[in-house]
Coordinates of C-alpha atoms in Angstrom, one line a residue:
A1 CA 28.3 -136.9 27.9
A2 CA 28.4 -133.9 25.6
D3 CA 30.8 -131.0 26.3
R4 CA 29.0 -128.6 24.0
V5 CA 25.5 -128.3 22.7
Y6 CA 25.0 -126.7 19.3
F7 CA 21.8 -124.8 18.3
M8 CA 22.5 -124.8 14.6
P9 CA 20.5 -125.6 11.5
I10 CA 20.5 -129.3 10.7
K11 CA 22.1 -129.2 7.3
A12 CA 24.8 -131.5 5.9
D13 CA 27.5 -128.9 5.7
V14 CA 26.8 -127.7 9.3
V15 CA 26.9 -131.2 10.7
K16 CA 30.1 -131.9 8.8
D17 CA 31.8 -128.8 10.2
I18 CA 30.8 -129.7 13.8
I19 CA 32.0 -133.3 13.4
L20 CA 35.3 -132.0 12.0
R21 CA 35.7 -129.6 14.9
E22 CA 34.6 -131.9 17.7
N23 CA 35.7 -135.3 16.4
P24 CA 32.9 -137.3 18.1
D25 CA 32.9 -141.0 18.5
G26 CA 29.2 -141.2 17.5
V27 CA 26.0 -139.4 16.5
I28 CA 22.4 -140.1 17.0
V29 CA 20.4 -139.3 13.8
S30 CA 17.1 -140.5 15.1
M31 CA 16.7 -137.4 17.3
G32 CA 15.9 -134.2 15.4
G33 CA 12.9 -135.3 13.3
Q34 CA 12.9 -135.9 9.5
T35 CA 15.5 -133.3 8.8
A36 CA 18.1 -135.1 11.0
L37 CA 17.2 -138.4 9.4
N38 CA 17.7 -137.0 5.9
V39 CA 21.0 -135.4 6.8
G40 CA 22.1 -138.6 8.5
I41 CA 21.2 -140.7 5.4
E42 CA 22.9 -138.3 3.2
L43 CA 26.2 -138.2 5.2
Y44 CA 26.1 -142.0 5.5
K45 CA 25.7 -142.4 1.8
E46 CA 28.5 -140.0 1.1
Q47 CA 30.7 -142.2 3.5
F48 CA 31.3 -139.1 5.6
F49 CA 30.6 -140.9 8.9
Q50 CA 32.7 -143.9 7.9
Q51 CA 35.6 -141.7 6.7
H52 CA 35.8 -139.9 10.0
N53 CA 35.2 -143.0 12.2
V54 CA 31.9 -141.7 13.5
T55 CA 29.6 -144.4 14.7
I56 CA 25.8 -144.2 14.2
L57 CA 24.3 -144.7 17.7
G58 CA 20.8 -146.1 18.1
T59 CA 18.8 -146.8 15.0
Q60 CA 21.1 -147.7 12.1
I61 CA 20.8 -146.0 8.6
P62 CA 19.7 -149.2 6.8
V63 CA 16.9 -149.6 9.3
I64 CA 15.8 -146.0 8.9
E65 CA 15.8 -146.4 5.2
A66 CA 13.7 -149.6 5.4
T67 CA 11.1 -147.9 7.6
E68 CA 10.8 -144.9 5.3
D69 CA 10.3 -146.8 2.1
R70 CA 6.8 -148.5 2.2
E71 CA 7.8 -151.2 -0.3
I72 CA 10.9 -152.2 1.7
F73 CA 9.1 -151.9 4.9
S74 CA 6.3 -154.2 3.6
Q75 CA 8.9 -156.7 2.4
K76 CA 10.6 -156.7 5.8
L77 CA 7.2 -157.4 7.5
K78 CA 6.6 -160.3 5.1
E79 CA 10.0 -161.8 6.0
I80 CA 8.9 -162.1 9.5
D81 CA 5.4 -163.4 8.6
E82 CA 3.8 -160.2 10.0
T83 CA 0.4 -159.5 8.3
I84 CA 0.0 -156.0 6.8
A85 CA -2.9 -154.1 5.3
L86 CA -3.1 -154.4 1.5
S87 CA -1.4 -151.4 0.0
Y88 CA -0.1 -150.0 -3.2
S89 CA 2.1 -147.0 -4.1
A90 CA 0.8 -144.4 -6.4
N91 CA 2.6 -141.6 -8.3
S92 CA -0.4 -140.0 -9.8
V93 CA -4.1 -139.4 -9.2
E94 CA -4.9 -142.1 -11.9
E95 CA -2.7 -144.6 -10.1
A96 CA -4.3 -143.8 -6.8
K97 CA -7.7 -144.4 -8.3
E98 CA -6.5 -147.8 -9.7
A99 CA -5.1 -148.8 -6.3
A100 CA -8.3 -147.9 -4.6
L101 CA -10.3 -150.0 -6.9
K102 CA -8.1 -153.0 -6.1
I103 CA -8.3 -152.5 -2.4
G104 CA -12.0 -151.3 -2.1
Y105 CA -13.4 -148.2 -0.3
P106 CA -12.8 -146.8 2.2
V107 CA -9.1 -146.4 1.7
L108 CA -6.4 -144.7 3.8
I109 CA -4.2 -142.3 1.9
R110 CA -0.7 -141.6 3.3
A111 CA 1.1 -138.9 1.3
A112 CA 4.8 -139.3 1.4
F113 CA 6.9 -136.4 2.6
A114 CA 3.9 -134.0 3.2
L115 CA 4.2 -131.6 5.9
G116 CA 1.3 -131.7 8.4
G117 CA -0.2 -134.8 6.6
L118 CA -1.5 -132.7 3.6
G119 CA -3.3 -135.1 1.3
S120 CA -3.5 -137.9 4.0
G121 CA -6.6 -139.4 5.5
F122 CA -9.6 -141.7 4.7
A123 CA -11.4 -141.5 1.3
H124 CA -14.8 -143.1 1.4
D125 CA -15.3 -142.8 -2.4
E126 CA -13.6 -141.9 -5.6
T127 CA -14.5 -138.1 -5.2
E128 CA -12.8 -137.9 -1.8
L129 CA -9.9 -139.9 -3.1
V130 CA -9.3 -137.6 -6.1
E131 CA -9.5 -134.5 -3.9
M132 CA -7.0 -135.8 -1.4
A133 CA -4.7 -137.3 -4.1
K134 CA -4.5 -133.9 -5.8
K135 CA -3.4 -132.3 -2.6
A136 CA -0.9 -135.1 -1.9
F137 CA 0.7 -134.9 -5.4
C138 CA 0.9 -131.0 -5.3
S139 CA 2.8 -131.1 -2.0

């Protein structure tokens, strides 16, 4: 049970200060949305949690990283013989067009790290794909 509840910004320096003050046994990084996940990953990579004997409760950082990286996630699914939709990563509108030609229309575009799904959705042809990809790569 928690003795205190903090309504503070979820930033690495703020979380570090709270951990140093409270000396918790563990933290849950999977509650608090993408910001909490990002801060948790950052502090884990810095070895902050490990240095202060703070256990990650619930979903572990390597699992979070695997689910956030589409290529790692696809590889993990292949390891357990789970079928997945054909997909490619693209870093430009041109790469998106090449990927769509390999897959065939319609294609589902999922923009990484885009608030509100900007640039995500179904493209039924190259015109729609280019329009969405431009939004995705601008965000």
